[in-house]
Amino acid sequence: QVQLVQSGAEVKKPGSSVKVSCKASGGTVNNYVFTWVRLAPGLGLEWMGKITPTLGETHYAQKFQGRLTISADRATSTAYMELRNLRSEDTAVYYCAGAGMDVWGEGTTVTVSS
Amino acid sequence: DIQMTQSPSAMSASVGDRVTITCRASQGISNYLAWFQQKPGKVPKRLIYAASSLQSGVPSRFSGSGSGTEFTLTISSLQPEDFATYFCLQYYTYPYTFGQGTKLDIK
């Protein structure tokens, strides 16, 4: 069974960037596909994007185009989510998940505050 | 983008009640729909995929139906642990999109 382990909580200033990692382990992770979802306070789940490392293919929600980069290191089965030009509205818990979203990381809290 | 509209946005029910939540897609998505349960401070949990397939380990009181643009999640007999927020997700085309959620609380 694949497990996803995310990096720790972050506190950032408006206008800065954050990079969250998600490492897959256990099971078959060589061809793992990663999805990123966030949950902001008082709001619902928001699909951010997805990466298929074996194809070098990424897809993003239009809302984040230009600010979001999802990348992956196949050698370590780790995915990264980098969000730039942070705003207070980006304060949320950021989750990585597998392709089918049946496996989830524990979430990373990102707080954007001056 | 495909818009997913859930109804109701919130509801109250009692233990033992039968509950139905609806999700409507702005265009046809075949059966590329999943349902998730989210509890405060917890990781989202997939309940249903492919509109009607029950995730392994999920109680059989949960069921999903629908195809095209109309989908439902039914809980046949509410249990205390089912009070949570439920989301649908279309994965027919990119970008994937969630419904806005249905908060289910105790009457």
PDB file of C-alpha atoms in Angstrom:
ATOM      1  CA  GLN A   1       0.000   0.000   0.000  1.00  0.00           C
ATOM      2  CA  VAL A   2       1.446   3.336  -1.066  1.00  0.00           C
ATOM      3  CA  GLN A   3       1.882   5.994   1.600  1.00  0.00           C
ATOM      4  CA  LEU A   4       2.333   9.689   0.893  1.00  0.00           C
ATOM      5  CA  VAL A   5       4.394  11.778   3.309  1.00  0.00           C
ATOM      6  CA  GLN A   6       4.310  15.557   3.005  1.00  0.00           C
ATOM      7  CA  SER A   7       6.656  18.247   4.249  1.00  0.00           C
ATOM      8  CA  GLY A   8       5.883  20.289   7.319  1.00  0.00           C
ATOM      9  CA  ALA A   9       3.800  23.385   7.948  1.00  0.00           C
ATOM     10  CA  GLU A  10       4.889  26.719   6.491  1.00  0.00           C
ATOM     11  CA  VAL A  11       4.300  30.348   7.387  1.00  0.00           C
ATOM     12  CA  LYS A  12       4.888  32.779   4.554  1.00  0.00           C
ATOM     13  CA  LYS A  13       4.679  36.489   3.846  1.00  0.00           C
ATOM     14  CA  PRO A  14       2.404  37.837   1.114  1.00  0.00           C
ATOM     15  CA  GLY A  15       4.200  37.921  -2.217  1.00  0.00           C
ATOM     16  CA  SER A  16       6.565  35.093  -1.329  1.00  0.00           C
ATOM     17  CA  SER A  17       6.565  31.478  -2.553  1.00  0.00           C
ATOM     18  CA  VAL A  18       6.077  28.109  -0.926  1.00  0.00           C
ATOM     19  CA  LYS A  19       7.216  24.676  -2.071  1.00  0.00           C
ATOM     20  CA  VAL A  20       5.604  21.601  -0.550  1.00  0.00           C
ATOM     21  CA  SER A  21       6.928  18.097  -1.094  1.00  0.00           C
ATOM     22  CA  CYS A  22       5.151  14.755  -1.167  1.00  0.00           C
ATOM     23  CA  LYS A  23       7.081  11.483  -1.089  1.00  0.00           C
ATOM     24  CA  ALA A  24       5.527   8.186  -2.115  1.00  0.00           C
ATOM     25  CA  SER A  25       6.723   4.986  -0.482  1.00  0.00           C
ATOM     26  CA  GLY A  26       5.642   1.376  -0.201  1.00  0.00           C
ATOM     27  CA  GLY A  27       3.841  -0.466  -2.980  1.00  0.00           C
ATOM     28  CA  THR A  28       4.541   0.394  -6.601  1.00  0.00           C
ATOM     29  CA  VAL A  29       5.724   3.989  -6.768  1.00  0.00           C
ATOM     30  CA  ASN A  30       7.902   3.967  -9.885  1.00  0.00           C
ATOM     31  CA  ASN A  31       5.100   5.275 -12.077  1.00  0.00           C
ATOM     32  CA  TYR A  32       3.155   7.123  -9.413  1.00  0.00           C
ATOM     33  CA  VAL A  33       0.872   9.951 -10.498  1.00  0.00           C
ATOM     34  CA  PHE A  34       0.413  12.849  -8.059  1.00  0.00           C
ATOM     35  CA  THR A  35      -2.544  15.170  -7.602  1.00  0.00           C
ATOM     36  CA  TRP A  36      -2.643  18.346  -5.489  1.00  0.00           C
ATOM     37  CA  VAL A  37      -5.777  19.566  -3.722  1.00  0.00           C
ATOM     38  CA  ARG A  38      -6.262  22.306  -1.166  1.00  0.00           C
ATOM     39  CA  LEU A  39      -8.815  23.068   1.531  1.00  0.00           C
ATOM     40  CA  ALA A  40      -9.064  26.703   2.561  1.00  0.00           C
ATOM     41  CA  PRO A  41     -10.832  27.784   5.771  1.00  0.00           C
ATOM     42  CA  GLY A  42     -14.582  27.958   5.244  1.00  0.00           C
ATOM     43  CA  LEU A  43     -14.257  26.778   1.645  1.00  0.00           C
ATOM     44  CA  GLY A  44     -14.452  23.437  -0.084  1.00  0.00           C
ATOM     45  CA  LEU A  45     -11.928  21.140  -1.646  1.00  0.00           C
ATOM     46  CA  GLU A  46     -10.163  22.682  -4.635  1.00  0.00           C
ATOM     47  CA  TRP A  47      -8.385  20.642  -7.292  1.00  0.00           C
ATOM     48  CA  MET A  48      -5.121  22.374  -8.157  1.00  0.00           C
ATOM     49  CA  GLY A  49      -3.311  20.131 -10.594  1.00  0.00           C
ATOM     50  CA  LYS A  50      -1.766  16.812 -11.439  1.00  0.00           C
ATOM     51  CA  ILE A  51       1.521  15.423 -12.695  1.00  0.00           C
ATOM     52  CA  THR A  52       2.294  12.183 -14.518  1.00  0.00           C
ATOM     53  CA  PRO A  53       6.076  11.964 -14.084  1.00  0.00           C
ATOM     54  CA  THR A  54       6.596   9.152 -16.585  1.00  0.00           C
ATOM     55  CA  LEU A  55       5.043  11.293 -19.308  1.00  0.00           C
ATOM     56  CA  GLY A  56       6.373  14.602 -18.036  1.00  0.00           C
ATOM     57  CA  GLU A  57       2.786  15.798 -18.243  1.00  0.00           C
ATOM     58  CA  THR A  58       1.143  18.361 -15.979  1.00  0.00           C
ATOM     59  CA  HIS A  59      -2.369  19.789 -15.800  1.00  0.00           C
ATOM     60  CA  TYR A  60      -3.386  22.829 -13.788  1.00  0.00           C
ATOM     61  CA  ALA A  61      -6.596  24.495 -12.713  1.00  0.00           C
ATOM     62  CA  GLN A  62      -7.021  27.719 -14.635  1.00  0.00           C
ATOM     63  CA  LYS A  63      -7.248  29.653 -11.384  1.00  0.00           C
ATOM     64  CA  PHE A  64      -3.585  28.918 -10.613  1.00  0.00           C
ATOM     65  CA  GLN A  65      -2.108  29.281 -14.093  1.00  0.00           C
ATOM     66  CA  GLY A  66       1.086  31.310 -13.927  1.00  0.00           C
ATOM     67  CA  ARG A  67       1.488  30.947 -10.137  1.00  0.00           C
ATOM     68  CA  LEU A  68       1.628  27.188  -9.721  1.00  0.00           C
ATOM     69  CA  THR A  69       4.284  24.681 -10.723  1.00  0.00           C
ATOM     70  CA  ILE A  70       3.965  20.974 -10.010  1.00  0.00           C
ATOM     71  CA  SER A  71       7.106  18.942 -10.546  1.00  0.00           C
ATOM     72  CA  ALA A  72       8.435  15.522  -9.661  1.00  0.00           C
ATOM     73  CA  ASP A  73      11.656  13.639  -9.073  1.00  0.00           C
ATOM     74  CA  ARG A  74      11.185  10.106 -10.374  1.00  0.00           C
ATOM     75  CA  ALA A  75      14.366   8.889  -8.703  1.00  0.00           C
ATOM     76  CA  THR A  76      12.939   9.593  -5.250  1.00  0.00           C
ATOM     77  CA  SER A  77       9.211   9.225  -6.078  1.00  0.00           C
ATOM     78  CA  THR A  78       8.663  12.734  -4.777  1.00  0.00           C
ATOM     79  CA  ALA A  79       6.361  15.416  -6.112  1.00  0.00           C
ATOM     80  CA  TYR A  80       6.528  19.140  -5.428  1.00  0.00           C
ATOM     81  CA  MET A  81       3.937  21.869  -5.450  1.00  0.00           C
ATOM     82  CA  GLU A  82       5.271  25.416  -5.698  1.00  0.00           C
ATOM     83  CA  LEU A  83       2.873  28.339  -5.387  1.00  0.00           C
ATOM     84  CA  ARG A  84       4.234  31.820  -6.012  1.00  0.00           C
ATOM     85  CA  ASN A  85       3.113  35.355  -5.240  1.00  0.00           C
ATOM     86  CA  LEU A  86       1.220  34.144  -2.195  1.00  0.00           C
ATOM     87  CA  ARG A  87      -1.847  35.981  -0.937  1.00  0.00           C
ATOM     88  CA  SER A  88      -3.778  35.671   2.303  1.00  0.00           C
ATOM     89  CA  GLU A  89      -6.432  33.702   0.392  1.00  0.00           C
ATOM     90  CA  ASP A  90      -3.841  30.980  -0.214  1.00  0.00           C
ATOM     91  CA  THR A  91      -3.903  30.108   3.485  1.00  0.00           C
ATOM     92  CA  ALA A  92      -5.054  26.499   3.377  1.00  0.00           C
ATOM     93  CA  VAL A  93      -4.189  22.882   3.974  1.00  0.00           C
ATOM     94  CA  TYR A  94      -2.495  21.495   0.879  1.00  0.00           C
ATOM     95  CA  TYR A  95      -2.860  17.794   0.172  1.00  0.00           C
ATOM     96  CA  CYS A  96      -1.151  15.515  -2.274  1.00  0.00           C
ATOM     97  CA  ALA A  97      -3.003  12.424  -3.419  1.00  0.00           C
ATOM     98  CA  GLY A  98      -2.620   9.614  -5.895  1.00  0.00           C
ATOM     99  CA  ALA A  99      -4.139   9.606  -9.349  1.00  0.00           C
ATOM    100  CA  GLY A 100      -7.461   8.184  -8.184  1.00  0.00           C
ATOM    101  CA  MET A 101      -7.365  10.139  -4.942  1.00  0.00           C
ATOM    102  CA  ASP A 102      -7.861   6.972  -2.926  1.00  0.00           C
ATOM    103  CA  VAL A 103      -4.522   7.597  -1.194  1.00  0.00           C
ATOM    104  CA  TRP A 104      -3.780  10.947   0.449  1.00  0.00           C
ATOM    105  CA  GLY A 105      -0.929  12.600   2.261  1.00  0.00           C
ATOM    106  CA  GLU A 106      -1.538  14.002   5.713  1.00  0.00           C
ATOM    107  CA  GLY A 107      -1.737  17.578   4.476  1.00  0.00           C
ATOM    108  CA  THR A 108       0.540  20.598   4.848  1.00  0.00           C
ATOM    109  CA  THR A 109      -0.761  23.764   6.437  1.00  0.00           C
ATOM    110  CA  VAL A 110       0.393  26.902   4.665  1.00  0.00           C
ATOM    111  CA  THR A 111      -0.333  30.180   6.414  1.00  0.00           C
ATOM    112  CA  VAL A 112       0.128  33.440   4.541  1.00  0.00           C
ATOM    113  CA  SER A 113       0.325  36.409   6.849  1.00  0.00           C
ATOM    114  CA  SER A 114       2.201  39.658   7.116  1.00  0.00           C
TER     115      SER A 114
ATOM    116  CA  ASP B   1     -14.276  24.122 -17.100  1.00  0.00           C
ATOM    117  CA  ILE B   2     -16.996  21.718 -16.031  1.00  0.00           C
ATOM    118  CA  GLN B   3     -19.044  23.108 -13.149  1.00  0.00           C
ATOM    119  CA  MET B   4     -20.234  20.677 -10.486  1.00  0.00           C
ATOM    120  CA  THR B   5     -23.280  21.825  -8.543  1.00  0.00           C
ATOM    121  CA  GLN B   6     -24.139  19.993  -5.357  1.00  0.00           C
ATOM    122  CA  SER B   7     -27.410  20.143  -3.505  1.00  0.00           C
ATOM    123  CA  PRO B   8     -28.212  20.761  -0.806  1.00  0.00           C
ATOM    124  CA  SER B   9     -25.274  22.796   0.452  1.00  0.00           C
ATOM    125  CA  ALA B  10     -26.180  21.849   4.010  1.00  0.00           C
ATOM    126  CA  MET B  11     -28.670  19.587   5.687  1.00  0.00           C
ATOM    127  CA  SER B  12     -29.612  18.227   9.073  1.00  0.00           C
ATOM    128  CA  ALA B  13     -30.607  14.631   9.658  1.00  0.00           C
ATOM    129  CA  SER B  14     -30.994  12.093  12.422  1.00  0.00           C
ATOM    130  CA  VAL B  15     -29.260   8.792  13.070  1.00  0.00           C
ATOM    131  CA  GLY B  16     -31.051   6.135  11.068  1.00  0.00           C
ATOM    132  CA  ASP B  17     -32.290   8.529   8.372  1.00  0.00           C
ATOM    133  CA  ARG B  18     -31.865   7.873   4.676  1.00  0.00           C
ATOM    134  CA  VAL B  19     -29.985  10.752   3.061  1.00  0.00           C
ATOM    135  CA  THR B  20     -29.481  11.652  -0.590  1.00  0.00           C
ATOM    136  CA  ILE B  21     -27.053  14.223  -1.940  1.00  0.00           C
ATOM    137  CA  THR B  22     -27.139  15.294  -5.578  1.00  0.00           C
ATOM    138  CA  CYS B  23     -24.399  16.476  -7.886  1.00  0.00           C
ATOM    139  CA  ARG B  24     -25.092  17.954 -11.293  1.00  0.00           C
ATOM    140  CA  ALA B  25     -22.443  18.451 -13.983  1.00  0.00           C
ATOM    141  CA  SER B  26     -22.612  21.354 -16.434  1.00  0.00           C
ATOM    142  CA  GLN B  27     -21.936  18.893 -19.252  1.00  0.00           C
ATOM    143  CA  GLY B  28     -21.915  15.145 -19.634  1.00  0.00           C
ATOM    144  CA  ILE B  29     -19.146  13.335 -17.780  1.00  0.00           C
ATOM    145  CA  SER B  30     -20.182   9.725 -18.382  1.00  0.00           C
ATOM    146  CA  ASN B  31     -19.492   7.982 -15.059  1.00  0.00           C
ATOM    147  CA  TYR B  32     -16.243   9.799 -14.230  1.00  0.00           C
ATOM    148  CA  LEU B  33     -17.445  10.898 -10.836  1.00  0.00           C
ATOM    149  CA  ALA B  34     -16.213  10.268  -7.312  1.00  0.00           C
ATOM    150  CA  TRP B  35     -17.578  11.088  -3.864  1.00  0.00           C
ATOM    151  CA  PHE B  36     -15.450  12.091  -0.881  1.00  0.00           C
ATOM    152  CA  GLN B  37     -16.102  12.507   2.819  1.00  0.00           C
ATOM    153  CA  GLN B  38     -14.251  15.156   4.793  1.00  0.00           C
ATOM    154  CA  LYS B  39     -14.276  15.543   8.561  1.00  0.00           C
ATOM    155  CA  PRO B  40     -12.730  18.562  10.314  1.00  0.00           C
ATOM    156  CA  GLY B  41      -8.988  18.142  10.704  1.00  0.00           C
ATOM    157  CA  LYS B  42      -8.981  14.843   8.824  1.00  0.00           C
ATOM    158  CA  VAL B  43      -7.767  13.760   5.413  1.00  0.00           C
ATOM    159  CA  PRO B  44     -10.479  13.462   2.739  1.00  0.00           C
ATOM    160  CA  LYS B  45     -11.677   9.921   2.158  1.00  0.00           C
ATOM    161  CA  ARG B  46     -12.847   8.530  -1.161  1.00  0.00           C
ATOM    162  CA  LEU B  47     -16.161   6.710  -0.784  1.00  0.00           C
ATOM    163  CA  ILE B  48     -17.291   6.065  -4.344  1.00  0.00           C
ATOM    164  CA  TYR B  49     -15.553   6.092  -7.718  1.00  0.00           C
ATOM    165  CA  ALA B  50     -16.822   5.561 -11.253  1.00  0.00           C
ATOM    166  CA  ALA B  51     -20.150   6.958  -9.998  1.00  0.00           C
ATOM    167  CA  SER B  52     -21.267   3.748  -8.303  1.00  0.00           C
ATOM    168  CA  SER B  53     -18.242   1.647  -7.292  1.00  0.00           C
ATOM    169  CA  LEU B  54     -17.788   1.384  -3.541  1.00  0.00           C
ATOM    170  CA  GLN B  55     -14.273   2.013  -2.270  1.00  0.00           C
ATOM    171  CA  SER B  56     -12.830  -0.971  -0.435  1.00  0.00           C
ATOM    172  CA  GLY B  57     -13.468  -0.713   3.289  1.00  0.00           C
ATOM    173  CA  VAL B  58     -16.350   1.753   2.993  1.00  0.00           C
ATOM    174  CA  PRO B  59     -19.593   0.578   4.626  1.00  0.00           C
ATOM    175  CA  SER B  60     -22.281  -0.715   2.291  1.00  0.00           C
ATOM    176  CA  ARG B  61     -24.779   1.871   3.566  1.00  0.00           C
ATOM    177  CA  PHE B  62     -23.039   4.258   1.149  1.00  0.00           C
ATOM    178  CA  SER B  63     -24.047   3.989  -2.498  1.00  0.00           C
ATOM    179  CA  GLY B  64     -23.703   6.071  -5.626  1.00  0.00           C
ATOM    180  CA  SER B  65     -25.688   6.247  -8.830  1.00  0.00           C
ATOM    181  CA  GLY B  66     -26.030   8.275 -11.985  1.00  0.00           C
ATOM    182  CA  SER B  67     -24.420   8.909 -15.322  1.00  0.00           C
ATOM    183  CA  GLY B  68     -24.073  11.794 -17.710  1.00  0.00           C
ATOM    184  CA  THR B  69     -24.951  14.920 -15.754  1.00  0.00           C
ATOM    185  CA  GLU B  70     -26.936  13.756 -12.700  1.00  0.00           C
ATOM    186  CA  PHE B  71     -25.460  11.839  -9.789  1.00  0.00           C
ATOM    187  CA  THR B  72     -26.513  10.917  -6.296  1.00  0.00           C
ATOM    188  CA  LEU B  73     -24.824   9.744  -3.131  1.00  0.00           C
ATOM    189  CA  THR B  74     -27.136   7.879  -0.779  1.00  0.00           C
ATOM    190  CA  ILE B  75     -26.543   6.909   2.818  1.00  0.00           C
ATOM    191  CA  SER B  76     -29.166   4.304   3.623  1.00  0.00           C
ATOM    192  CA  SER B  77     -29.138   4.594   7.413  1.00  0.00           C
ATOM    193  CA  LEU B  78     -27.116   7.422   8.917  1.00  0.00           C
ATOM    194  CA  GLN B  79     -24.639   6.539  11.625  1.00  0.00           C
ATOM    195  CA  PRO B  80     -23.082   8.984  14.094  1.00  0.00           C
ATOM    196  CA  GLU B  81     -19.721   8.807  12.303  1.00  0.00           C
ATOM    197  CA  ASP B  82     -21.319   9.897   8.997  1.00  0.00           C
ATOM    198  CA  PHE B  83     -21.821  13.505  10.038  1.00  0.00           C
ATOM    199  CA  ALA B  84     -19.302  15.254   7.818  1.00  0.00           C
ATOM    200  CA  THR B  85     -18.986  17.250   4.602  1.00  0.00           C
ATOM    201  CA  TYR B  86     -19.355  15.424   1.297  1.00  0.00           C
ATOM    202  CA  PHE B  87     -17.891  16.456  -2.047  1.00  0.00           C
ATOM    203  CA  CYS B  88     -18.310  15.185  -5.556  1.00  0.00           C
ATOM    204  CA  LEU B  89     -15.479  15.339  -8.099  1.00  0.00           C
ATOM    205  CA  GLN B  90     -15.562  15.010 -11.868  1.00  0.00           C
ATOM    206  CA  TYR B  91     -12.497  13.491 -13.448  1.00  0.00           C
ATOM    207  CA  TYR B  92     -13.823  13.264 -16.985  1.00  0.00           C
ATOM    208  CA  THR B  93     -11.679  16.089 -18.277  1.00  0.00           C
ATOM    209  CA  TYR B  94      -9.047  18.559 -17.094  1.00  0.00           C
ATOM    210  CA  PRO B  95      -9.209  20.559 -15.005  1.00  0.00           C
ATOM    211  CA  TYR B  96     -10.914  18.194 -12.586  1.00  0.00           C
ATOM    212  CA  THR B  97     -13.499  20.025 -10.491  1.00  0.00           C
ATOM    213  CA  PHE B  98     -15.146  19.483  -7.113  1.00  0.00           C
ATOM    214  CA  GLY B  99     -18.648  20.348  -6.129  1.00  0.00           C
ATOM    215  CA  GLN B 100     -18.952  23.007  -3.423  1.00  0.00           C
ATOM    216  CA  GLY B 101     -19.737  20.439  -0.742  1.00  0.00           C
ATOM    217  CA  THR B 102     -22.703  19.326   1.356  1.00  0.00           C
ATOM    218  CA  LYS B 103     -22.378  19.724   5.102  1.00  0.00           C
ATOM    219  CA  LEU B 104     -24.370  17.072   6.915  1.00  0.00           C
ATOM    220  CA  ASP B 105     -24.999  17.682  10.582  1.00  0.00           C
ATOM    221  CA  ILE B 106     -27.092  16.251  13.354  1.00  0.00           C
ATOM    222  CA  LYS B 107     -30.710  17.356  13.669  1.00  0.00           C
TER     223      LYS B 107
END
